[in-house]
PDB file of C-alpha atoms in Angstrom:
ATOM      1  CA  MET A   1      -0.082   0.001  -0.023  1.00 90.00           C
ATOM      2  CA  GLU A   2       1.207   3.551  -0.880  1.00 95.00           C
ATOM      3  CA  LEU A   3      -0.416   6.748   0.160  1.00 97.00           C
ATOM      4  CA  LYS A   4      -0.056   9.871  -1.889  1.00 98.00           C
ATOM      5  CA  THR A   5      -1.064  13.096  -0.358  1.00 98.00           C
ATOM      6  CA  LYS A   6      -1.500  16.688  -1.385  1.00 98.00           C
ATOM      7  CA  ILE A   7      -2.721  19.775   0.315  1.00 98.00           C
ATOM      8  CA  ILE A   8      -4.868  21.628  -1.939  1.00 98.00           C
ATOM      9  CA  GLU A   9      -6.210  24.934  -0.442  1.00 96.00           C
ATOM     10  CA  ASP A  10      -8.159  23.922   2.732  1.00 97.00           C
ATOM     11  CA  SER A  11      -8.450  20.103   1.623  1.00 98.00           C
ATOM     12  CA  LEU A  12      -6.590  17.040   2.028  1.00 99.00           C
ATOM     13  CA  TYR A  13      -6.288  15.057  -1.246  1.00 99.00           C
ATOM     14  CA  VAL A  14      -5.416  11.174  -0.563  1.00 99.00           C
ATOM     15  CA  LYS A  15      -4.777   8.776  -3.337  1.00 99.00           C
ATOM     16  CA  ILE A  16      -4.692   5.240  -1.948  1.00 98.00           C
ATOM     17  CA  VAL A  17      -2.730   2.920  -4.006  1.00 98.00           C
ATOM     18  CA  GLY A  18      -2.915  -0.744  -3.311  1.00 96.00           C
ATOM     19  CA  GLU A  19      -4.898  -2.648  -0.845  1.00 96.00           C
ATOM     20  CA  LEU A  20      -7.040  -1.153   2.087  1.00 96.00           C
ATOM     21  CA  ASP A  21      -7.371  -3.965   4.740  1.00 96.00           C
ATOM     22  CA  HIS A  22      -6.385  -4.775   8.453  1.00 95.00           C
ATOM     23  CA  HIS A  23      -2.923  -4.571   7.584  1.00 95.00           C
ATOM     24  CA  THR A  24      -2.911  -0.835   6.074  1.00 97.00           C
ATOM     25  CA  SER A  25      -5.926   0.831   7.612  1.00 97.00           C
ATOM     26  CA  GLU A  26      -4.258   1.990  10.885  1.00 97.00           C
ATOM     27  CA  ASP A  27      -1.263   3.440   9.024  1.00 97.00           C
ATOM     28  CA  ILE A  28      -3.574   5.472   6.499  1.00 97.00           C
ATOM     29  CA  ARG A  29      -5.638   6.711   9.571  1.00 98.00           C
ATOM     30  CA  ASN A  30      -2.747   7.911  11.232  1.00 98.00           C
ATOM     31  CA  GLN A  31      -1.123   9.499   8.438  1.00 98.00           C
ATOM     32  CA  VAL A  32      -4.558  11.319   7.462  1.00 98.00           C
ATOM     33  CA  ASP A  33      -5.353  12.234  10.764  1.00 98.00           C
ATOM     34  CA  SER A  34      -1.973  13.827  11.507  1.00 98.00           C
ATOM     35  CA  LEU A  35      -1.969  15.940   7.887  1.00 98.00           C
ATOM     36  CA  LEU A  36      -5.692  16.958   8.764  1.00 98.00           C
ATOM     37  CA  THR A  37      -4.738  18.385  12.151  1.00 97.00           C
ATOM     38  CA  SER A  38      -1.087  19.683  11.694  1.00 98.00           C
ATOM     39  CA  ASN A  39      -2.347  21.841   8.760  1.00 98.00           C
ATOM     40  CA  ASN A  40      -5.671  22.658  10.067  1.00 97.00           C
ATOM     41  CA  LEU A  41      -7.561  21.348   6.877  1.00 98.00           C
ATOM     42  CA  LYS A  42     -11.261  21.213   6.711  1.00 97.00           C
ATOM     43  CA  ASN A  43     -12.133  19.001   3.707  1.00 98.00           C
ATOM     44  CA  LEU A  44     -10.937  15.511   2.617  1.00 99.00           C
ATOM     45  CA  ILE A  45     -10.875  14.000  -0.720  1.00 99.00           C
ATOM     46  CA  PHE A  46     -10.221  10.390  -1.125  1.00 99.00           C
ATOM     47  CA  ASP A  47      -9.023   9.275  -4.692  1.00 99.00           C
ATOM     48  CA  LEU A  48      -9.865   5.467  -5.097  1.00 98.00           C
ATOM     49  CA  SER A  49      -8.592   5.198  -8.658  1.00 97.00           C
ATOM     50  CA  GLN A  50      -5.612   2.975  -7.789  1.00 97.00           C
ATOM     51  CA  MET A  51      -7.217   1.136  -4.561  1.00 97.00           C
ATOM     52  CA  ASN A  52      -7.547  -2.332  -5.855  1.00 94.00           C
ATOM     53  CA  PHE A  53      -9.027  -4.085  -2.634  1.00 94.00           C
ATOM     54  CA  MET A  54     -10.692  -3.127   0.562  1.00 94.00           C
ATOM     55  CA  ASP A  55     -12.097  -5.047   3.481  1.00 94.00           C
ATOM     56  CA  SER A  56     -14.191  -4.198   6.717  1.00 94.00           C
ATOM     57  CA  SER A  57     -11.215  -2.367   8.069  1.00 96.00           C
ATOM     58  CA  GLY A  58     -11.428   0.041   5.316  1.00 96.00           C
ATOM     59  CA  VAL A  59     -14.957   0.915   5.926  1.00 96.00           C
ATOM     60  CA  GLY A  60     -14.091   1.552   9.662  1.00 97.00           C
ATOM     61  CA  MET A  61     -11.229   3.894   8.611  1.00 98.00           C
ATOM     62  CA  PHE A  62     -13.657   5.862   6.085  1.00 98.00           C
ATOM     63  CA  MET A  63     -16.118   6.139   8.715  1.00 98.00           C
ATOM     64  CA  GLY A  64     -13.810   7.631  11.448  1.00 98.00           C
ATOM     65  CA  ARG A  65     -12.328  10.210   8.766  1.00 98.00           C
ATOM     66  CA  TYR A  66     -15.932  10.974   7.951  1.00 98.00           C
ATOM     67  CA  LYS A  67     -16.593  11.747  11.752  1.00 97.00           C
ATOM     68  CA  LYS A  68     -13.359  13.859  11.903  1.00 97.00           C
ATOM     69  CA  ILE A  69     -14.379  15.784   8.894  1.00 98.00           C
ATOM     70  CA  LYS A  70     -17.967  16.636   9.885  1.00 97.00           C
ATOM     71  CA  SER A  71     -16.805  17.886  13.182  1.00 97.00           C
ATOM     72  CA  LYS A  72     -14.830  20.592  11.459  1.00 95.00           C
ATOM     73  CA  ASN A  73     -18.068  21.334   9.271  1.00 97.00           C
ATOM     74  CA  GLY A  74     -15.904  20.044   6.218  1.00 98.00           C
ATOM     75  CA  ILE A  75     -16.992  18.054   3.141  1.00 98.00           C
ATOM     76  CA  PRO A  76     -15.861  14.294   2.978  1.00 98.00           C
ATOM     77  CA  ILE A  77     -15.618  13.151  -0.678  1.00 99.00           C
ATOM     78  CA  MET A  78     -14.526  10.137  -2.743  1.00 98.00           C
ATOM     79  CA  ILE A  79     -13.431  10.341  -6.531  1.00 98.00           C
ATOM     80  CA  ASN A  80     -12.497   7.997  -9.202  1.00 97.00           C
ATOM     81  CA  ILE A  81     -14.305   5.059  -7.682  1.00 96.00           C
ATOM     82  CA  HIS A  82     -13.797   1.627  -9.387  1.00 88.00           C
ATOM     83  CA  ASN A  83     -16.578  -0.572  -9.972  1.00 87.00           C
ATOM     84  CA  SER A  84     -14.822  -3.418  -8.072  1.00 84.00           C
ATOM     85  CA  ASN A  85     -15.046  -1.035  -4.905  1.00 89.00           C
ATOM     86  CA  ARG A  86     -18.389   0.364  -5.675  1.00 91.00           C
ATOM     87  CA  ARG A  87     -20.564  -2.413  -4.041  1.00 90.00           C
ATOM     88  CA  LEU A  88     -18.803  -2.530  -0.925  1.00 92.00           C
ATOM     89  CA  LEU A  89     -18.955   0.992  -0.589  1.00 94.00           C
ATOM     90  CA  GLN A  90     -22.727   1.011  -1.292  1.00 94.00           C
ATOM     91  CA  MET A  91     -23.444  -1.877   1.071  1.00 94.00           C
ATOM     92  CA  SER A  92     -21.480  -0.351   3.925  1.00 95.00           C
ATOM     93  CA  GLY A  93     -23.579   2.977   3.608  1.00 95.00           C
ATOM     94  CA  LEU A  94     -20.536   5.274   2.798  1.00 96.00           C
ATOM     95  CA  PHE A  95     -22.099   6.535  -0.175  1.00 94.00           C
ATOM     96  CA  ASN A  96     -24.965   7.898   2.143  1.00 96.00           C
ATOM     97  CA  ILE A  97     -22.117   9.869   3.980  1.00 97.00           C
ATOM     98  CA  TYR A  98     -19.483  10.785   1.365  1.00 98.00           C
ATOM     99  CA  ASN A  99     -20.117  12.951  -1.479  1.00 98.00           C
ATOM    100  CA  GLU A 100     -18.896  11.286  -4.777  1.00 97.00           C
ATOM    101  CA  TYR A 101     -17.451  13.067  -7.873  1.00 98.00           C
ATOM    102  CA  ALA A 102     -16.012  11.668 -11.063  1.00 97.00           C
ATOM    103  CA  ASN A 103     -12.584  13.590 -10.630  1.00 98.00           C
ATOM    104  CA  LEU A 104     -10.720  15.986  -8.538  1.00 98.00           C
ATOM    105  CA  ASN A 105     -11.556  18.919 -10.810  1.00 98.00           C
ATOM    106  CA  LYS A 106     -15.218  18.396 -10.264  1.00 98.00           C
ATOM    107  CA  ALA A 107     -14.759  17.734  -6.329  1.00 98.00           C
ATOM    108  CA  LEU A 108     -12.729  21.043  -6.117  1.00 98.00           C
ATOM    109  CA  ILE A 109     -15.539  22.666  -7.972  1.00 97.00           C
ATOM    110  CA  ALA A 110     -18.165  21.666  -5.274  1.00 97.00           C
ATOM    111  CA  ILE A 111     -15.909  22.487  -2.412  1.00 97.00           C
ATOM    112  CA  ARG A 112     -15.862  26.156  -3.482  1.00 96.00           C
ATOM    113  CA  GLY A 113     -19.190  26.204  -4.382  1.00 93.00           C
ATOM    114  CA  GLU A 114     -18.518  27.132  -8.042  1.00 83.00           C
ATOM    115  CA  ASP A 115     -20.849  26.322 -11.107  1.00 69.00           C
ATOM    116  CA  ASP A 116     -19.829  23.198 -12.988  1.00 60.00           C
ATOM    117  CA  GLU A 117     -20.768  24.608 -16.375  1.00 53.00           C
TER     118      GLU A 117
END
């Protein structure tokens, strides 16, 4: 598993590369929480374009980050979701609490409150 992160305005962009499971979820949680806190970031964008597997530990990691972002009145977002992960995300209810956008540009437009035309 590899984590690629970038700060964009008041948002943390996180690309998960590889598997999100019980072996990797704690490391992701620690890295994301540290970056959110140390940079006082409000929004969180998870790019799932290169995440090839997720188990229930991953669901828990996403739920915890949702609570952290909502406590800051921020926006939790998922982008670039592969069909292979879509079913678990739907069944877990994560699509009910995370906003989903096709790509990073559309997510940033939504965060800024701009019109997507």
